[in-house]
Short mmCIF file of C-alpha atoms in Angstrom, two decimals:
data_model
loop_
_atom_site.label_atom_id
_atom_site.label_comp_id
_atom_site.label_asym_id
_atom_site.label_seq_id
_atom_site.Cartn_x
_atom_site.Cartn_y
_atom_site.Cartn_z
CA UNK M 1 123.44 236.74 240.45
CA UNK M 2 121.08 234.12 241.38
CA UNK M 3 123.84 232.48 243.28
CA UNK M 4 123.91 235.97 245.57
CA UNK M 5 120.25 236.44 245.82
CA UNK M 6 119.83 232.63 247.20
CA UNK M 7 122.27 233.85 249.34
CA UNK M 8 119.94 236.74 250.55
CA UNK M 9 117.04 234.24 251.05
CA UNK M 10 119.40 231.94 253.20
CA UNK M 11 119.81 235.45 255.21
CA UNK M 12 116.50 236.78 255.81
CA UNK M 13 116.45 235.70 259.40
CA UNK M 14 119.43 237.99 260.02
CA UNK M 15 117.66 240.68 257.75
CA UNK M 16 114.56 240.62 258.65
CA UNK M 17 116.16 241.08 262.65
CA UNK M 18 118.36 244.33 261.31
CA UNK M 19 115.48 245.62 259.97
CA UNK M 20 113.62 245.46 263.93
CA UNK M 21 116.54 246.32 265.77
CA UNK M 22 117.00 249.20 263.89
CA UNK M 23 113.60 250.30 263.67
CA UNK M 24 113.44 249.73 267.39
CA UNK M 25 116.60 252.19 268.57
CA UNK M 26 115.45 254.62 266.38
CA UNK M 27 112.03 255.11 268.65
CA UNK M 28 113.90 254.08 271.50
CA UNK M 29 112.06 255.98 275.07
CA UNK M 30 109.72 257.94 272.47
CA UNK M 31 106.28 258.28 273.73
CA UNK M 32 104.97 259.02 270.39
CA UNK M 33 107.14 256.39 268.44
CA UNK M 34 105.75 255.39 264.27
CA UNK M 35 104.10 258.88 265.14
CA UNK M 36 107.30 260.62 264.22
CA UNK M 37 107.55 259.24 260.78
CA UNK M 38 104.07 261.77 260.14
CA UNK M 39 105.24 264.51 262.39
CA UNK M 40 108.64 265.34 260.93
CA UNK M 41 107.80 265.53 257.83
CA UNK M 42 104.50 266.93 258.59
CA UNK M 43 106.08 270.10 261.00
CA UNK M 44 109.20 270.60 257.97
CA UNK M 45 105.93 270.88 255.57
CA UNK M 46 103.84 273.31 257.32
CA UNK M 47 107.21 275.58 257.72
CA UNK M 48 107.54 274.97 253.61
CA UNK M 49 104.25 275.91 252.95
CA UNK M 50 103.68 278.92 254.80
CA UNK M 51 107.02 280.33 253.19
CA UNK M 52 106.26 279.43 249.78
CA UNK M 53 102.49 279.79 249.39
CA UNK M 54 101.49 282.61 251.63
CA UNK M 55 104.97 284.66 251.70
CA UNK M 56 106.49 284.10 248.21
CA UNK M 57 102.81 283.68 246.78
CA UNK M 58 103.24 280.42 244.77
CA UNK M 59 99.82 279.88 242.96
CA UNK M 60 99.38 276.07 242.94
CA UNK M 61 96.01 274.52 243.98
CA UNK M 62 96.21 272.36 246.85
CA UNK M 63 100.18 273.15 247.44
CA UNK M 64 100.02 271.10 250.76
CA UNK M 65 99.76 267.78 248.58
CA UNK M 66 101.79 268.82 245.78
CA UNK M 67 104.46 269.78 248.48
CA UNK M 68 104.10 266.75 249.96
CA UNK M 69 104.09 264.42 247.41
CA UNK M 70 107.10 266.28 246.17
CA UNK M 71 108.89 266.38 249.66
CA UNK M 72 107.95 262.10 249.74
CA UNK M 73 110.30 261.37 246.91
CA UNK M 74 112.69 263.28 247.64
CA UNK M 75 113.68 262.16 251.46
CA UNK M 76 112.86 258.54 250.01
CA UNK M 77 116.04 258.56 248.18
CA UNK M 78 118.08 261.54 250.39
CA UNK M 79 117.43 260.30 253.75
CA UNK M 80 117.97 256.48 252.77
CA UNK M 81 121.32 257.19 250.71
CA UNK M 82 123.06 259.33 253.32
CA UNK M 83 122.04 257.13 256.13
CA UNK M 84 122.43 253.79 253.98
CA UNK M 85 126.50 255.37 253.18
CA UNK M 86 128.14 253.92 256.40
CA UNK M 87 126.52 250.43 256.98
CA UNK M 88 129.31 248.41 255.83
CA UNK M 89 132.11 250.06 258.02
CA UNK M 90 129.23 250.74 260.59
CA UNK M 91 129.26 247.02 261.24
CA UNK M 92 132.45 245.90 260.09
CA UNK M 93 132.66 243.98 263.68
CA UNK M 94 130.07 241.86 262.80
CA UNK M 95 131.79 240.35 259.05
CA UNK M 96 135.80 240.43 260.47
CA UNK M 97 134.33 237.77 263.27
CA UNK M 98 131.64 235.64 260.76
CA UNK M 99 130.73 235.18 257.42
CA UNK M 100 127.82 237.56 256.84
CA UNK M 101 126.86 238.33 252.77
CA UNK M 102 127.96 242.43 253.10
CA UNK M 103 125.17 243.41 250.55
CA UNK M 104 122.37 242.48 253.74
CA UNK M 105 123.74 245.59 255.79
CA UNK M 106 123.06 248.56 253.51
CA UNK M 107 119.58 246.21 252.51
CA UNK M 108 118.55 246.39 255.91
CA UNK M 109 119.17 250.40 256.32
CA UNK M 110 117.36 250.58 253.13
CA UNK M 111 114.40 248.39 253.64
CA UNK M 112 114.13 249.70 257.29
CA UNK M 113 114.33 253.67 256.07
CA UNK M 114 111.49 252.61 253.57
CA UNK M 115 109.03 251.48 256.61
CA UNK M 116 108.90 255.01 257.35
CA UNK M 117 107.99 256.01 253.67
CA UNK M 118 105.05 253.83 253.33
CA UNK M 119 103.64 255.01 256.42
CA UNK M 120 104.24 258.33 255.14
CA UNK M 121 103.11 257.66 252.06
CA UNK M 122 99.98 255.65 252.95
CA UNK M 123 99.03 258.95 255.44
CA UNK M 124 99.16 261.11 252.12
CA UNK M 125 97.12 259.42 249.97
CA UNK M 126 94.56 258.68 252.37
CA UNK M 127 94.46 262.62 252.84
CA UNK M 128 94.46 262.68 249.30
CA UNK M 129 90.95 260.97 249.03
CA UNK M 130 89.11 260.28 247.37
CA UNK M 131 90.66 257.41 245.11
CA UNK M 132 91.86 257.27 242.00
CA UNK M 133 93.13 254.36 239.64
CA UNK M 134 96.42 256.33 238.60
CA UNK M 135 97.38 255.94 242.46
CA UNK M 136 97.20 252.27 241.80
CA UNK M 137 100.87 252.64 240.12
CA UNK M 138 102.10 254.33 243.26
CA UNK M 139 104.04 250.86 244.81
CA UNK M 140 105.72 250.62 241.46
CA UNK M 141 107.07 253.94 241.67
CA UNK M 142 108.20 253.46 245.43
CA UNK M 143 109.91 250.19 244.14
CA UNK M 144 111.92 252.01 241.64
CA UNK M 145 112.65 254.70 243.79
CA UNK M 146 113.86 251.64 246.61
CA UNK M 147 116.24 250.12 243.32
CA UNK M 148 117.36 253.21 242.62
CA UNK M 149 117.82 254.07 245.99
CA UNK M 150 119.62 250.52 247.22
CA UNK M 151 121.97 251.01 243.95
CA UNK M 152 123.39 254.65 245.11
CA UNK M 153 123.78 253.20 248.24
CA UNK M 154 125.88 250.15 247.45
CA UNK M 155 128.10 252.48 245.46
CA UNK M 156 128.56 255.73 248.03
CA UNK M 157 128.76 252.72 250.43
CA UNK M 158 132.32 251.37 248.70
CA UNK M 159 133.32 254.90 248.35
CA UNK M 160 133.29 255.49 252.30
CA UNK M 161 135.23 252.48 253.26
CA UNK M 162 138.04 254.66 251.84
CA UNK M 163 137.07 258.36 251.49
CA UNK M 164 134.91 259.43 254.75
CA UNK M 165 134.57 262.71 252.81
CA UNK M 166 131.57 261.15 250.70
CA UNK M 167 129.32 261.38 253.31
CA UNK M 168 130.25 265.02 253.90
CA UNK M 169 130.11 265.64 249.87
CA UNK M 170 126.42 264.06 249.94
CA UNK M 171 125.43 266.23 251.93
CA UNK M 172 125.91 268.92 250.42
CA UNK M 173 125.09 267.72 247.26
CA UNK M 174 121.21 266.70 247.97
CA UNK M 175 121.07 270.62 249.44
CA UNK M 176 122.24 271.90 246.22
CA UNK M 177 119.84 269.62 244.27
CA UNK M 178 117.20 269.53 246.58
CA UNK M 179 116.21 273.42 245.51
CA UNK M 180 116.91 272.74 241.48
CA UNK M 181 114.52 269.66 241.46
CA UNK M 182 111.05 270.39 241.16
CA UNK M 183 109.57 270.12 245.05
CA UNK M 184 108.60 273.67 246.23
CA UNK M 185 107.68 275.11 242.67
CA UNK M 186 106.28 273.34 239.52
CA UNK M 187 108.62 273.92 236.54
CA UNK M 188 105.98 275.59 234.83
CA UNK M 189 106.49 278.26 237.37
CA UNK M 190 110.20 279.00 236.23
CA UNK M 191 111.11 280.68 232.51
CA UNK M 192 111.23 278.16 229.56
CA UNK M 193 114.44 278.51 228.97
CA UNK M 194 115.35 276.91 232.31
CA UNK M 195 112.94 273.89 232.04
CA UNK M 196 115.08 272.04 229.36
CA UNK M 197 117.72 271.80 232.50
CA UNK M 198 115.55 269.35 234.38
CA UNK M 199 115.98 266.97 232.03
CA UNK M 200 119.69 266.41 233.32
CA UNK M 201 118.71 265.78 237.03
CA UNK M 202 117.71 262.44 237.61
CA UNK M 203 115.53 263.42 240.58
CA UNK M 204 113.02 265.20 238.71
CA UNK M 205 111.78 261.87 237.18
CA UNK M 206 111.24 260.70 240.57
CA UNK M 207 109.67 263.30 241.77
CA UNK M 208 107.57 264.47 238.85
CA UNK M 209 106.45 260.29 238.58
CA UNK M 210 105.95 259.75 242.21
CA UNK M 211 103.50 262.97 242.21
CA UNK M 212 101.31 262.68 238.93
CA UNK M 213 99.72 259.73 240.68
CA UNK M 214 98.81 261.51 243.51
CA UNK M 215 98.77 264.79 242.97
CA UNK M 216 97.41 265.49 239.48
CA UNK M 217 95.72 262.04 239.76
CA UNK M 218 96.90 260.81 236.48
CA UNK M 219 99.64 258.71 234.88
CA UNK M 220 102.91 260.12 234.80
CA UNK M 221 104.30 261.24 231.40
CA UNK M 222 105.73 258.18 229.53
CA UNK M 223 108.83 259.46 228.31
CA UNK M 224 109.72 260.22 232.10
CA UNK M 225 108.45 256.87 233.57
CA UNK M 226 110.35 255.26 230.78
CA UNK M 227 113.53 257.34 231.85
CA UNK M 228 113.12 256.68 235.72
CA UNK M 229 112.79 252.91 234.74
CA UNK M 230 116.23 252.91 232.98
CA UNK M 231 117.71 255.26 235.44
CA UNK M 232 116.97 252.61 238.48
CA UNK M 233 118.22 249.88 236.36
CA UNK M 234 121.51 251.73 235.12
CA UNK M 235 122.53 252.60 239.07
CA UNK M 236 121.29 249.59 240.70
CA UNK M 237 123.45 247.53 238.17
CA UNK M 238 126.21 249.58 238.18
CA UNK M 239 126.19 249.42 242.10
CA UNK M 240 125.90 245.73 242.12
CA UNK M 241 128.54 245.24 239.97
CA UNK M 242 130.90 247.46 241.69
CA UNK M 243 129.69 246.24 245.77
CA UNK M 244 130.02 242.93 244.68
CA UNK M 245 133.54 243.14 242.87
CA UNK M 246 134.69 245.27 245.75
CA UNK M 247 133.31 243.36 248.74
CA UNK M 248 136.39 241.03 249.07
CA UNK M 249 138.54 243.42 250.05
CA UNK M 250 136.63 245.40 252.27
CA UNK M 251 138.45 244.50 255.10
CA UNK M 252 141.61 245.42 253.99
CA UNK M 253 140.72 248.38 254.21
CA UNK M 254 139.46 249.23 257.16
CA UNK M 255 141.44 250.01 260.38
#
């Protein structure tokens, strides 16, 4: 492993220029450019919250934070896995012709996805004034979720090279799981007898430890920052394990 993160290093040049380019086309002839990274998320929030707290009558305090915070997490890992899925046959014309380490193409889509995120994330808890020392936690929490993140994506990004279907399959499954994880609602809105079920949904942790900080301005619940720790560790190891055992062969398979 150390061998393939000096590898990395020896890479960064090439990284660190994946990271601008791609930053780049996506604002490509916008006038508003970084601007977009609040406004989408900002316009998708105001349609959430009008629904939730004024027409279904949700009764949280200060919903437009705990929304957000919520709606954070979640498009930290959804939008960066589905995206992150295609990188290696994306630029499979850039390996057959030169040695390139694979692993620095779904990097770069992930590091370049998170740019967005911090803005977004630095925007929120600047609304969120005034400070608190639980917030101080928040860049370990967007680290896991980046681990966590970067493992799903090295594994749903060996998947595609042979079943295009994935990315299809992901989709669908962050819709499904996108309403049973904790983001519009707080669990303590639903019957006890469905709040055990969260337990089995590995986004909750995220969520639920990526808001405490912010929203209830206070450490998240050990037991769940404890889980979200080995969760990131299971699926970015599993993911390395599997990209790098499967990385000589990738071009076999491709056409």
């Amino acid at each position: 492993m150390y061998k393939r993160l000096r590898e990395i290093v020896e890479y960064r040049e090439l990284l660190r220029n994946m990271i601008v380019t791609e930053l780049k086309l996506r604002y490509r002839d916008s006038m508003l450019g970084f601007l977009w990274t609040i406004l989408n998320p900002l316009f998708f929030l105001l349609i959430l919250a009008v629904v939730f707290s004024k027409l279904m009558k949700i009764q949280i305090p200060n919903y437009t934070i705990f929304l957000l915070s919520g709606l954070t997490s979640w498009q930290m890992l959804q939008q960066t896995v589905v995206i992150a899925t295609s990188s290696i046959v994306a630029n499979q014309g850039i390996f057959k012709k030169i040695y390139v380490p694979k692993i620095v193409f779904p990097l770069a889509n992930v590091l370049a996805r998170y740019v967005d995120h911090l803005i977004l994330t630095v925007f929120m808890i600047g609304f969120r004034m005034p400070f608190r020392w639980p917030l101080l936690l928040v860049p370990v929490i967007i680290v896991l979720h980046f681990l966590f993140a970067l493992g799903l994506s090295l594994i749903t990004s060996v998947i595609y090279i042979k079943v295009k279907d994935i990315q299809h399959i992901l989709g669908i499954a962050f819709q499904a799981l996108f309403y049973i994880t904790p983001i519009l609602y707080s669990p303590e809105n639903l019957p006890p007898s469905f709040r055990p079920l969260f337990t089995f949904n590995p986004f909750y942790y995220f969520v639920n430890c990526f808001r405490f900080p912010i929203f209830h301005a206070s450490l998240p619940p050990r037991n769940d920052f404890f889980i979200l720790c080995a969760l990131t560790a299971l699926v970015l190891a599993v993911g390395l394990v599997l990209f790098y055992k499967k990385e000589k062969y990738f071009i076999f398979h491709m056409s």
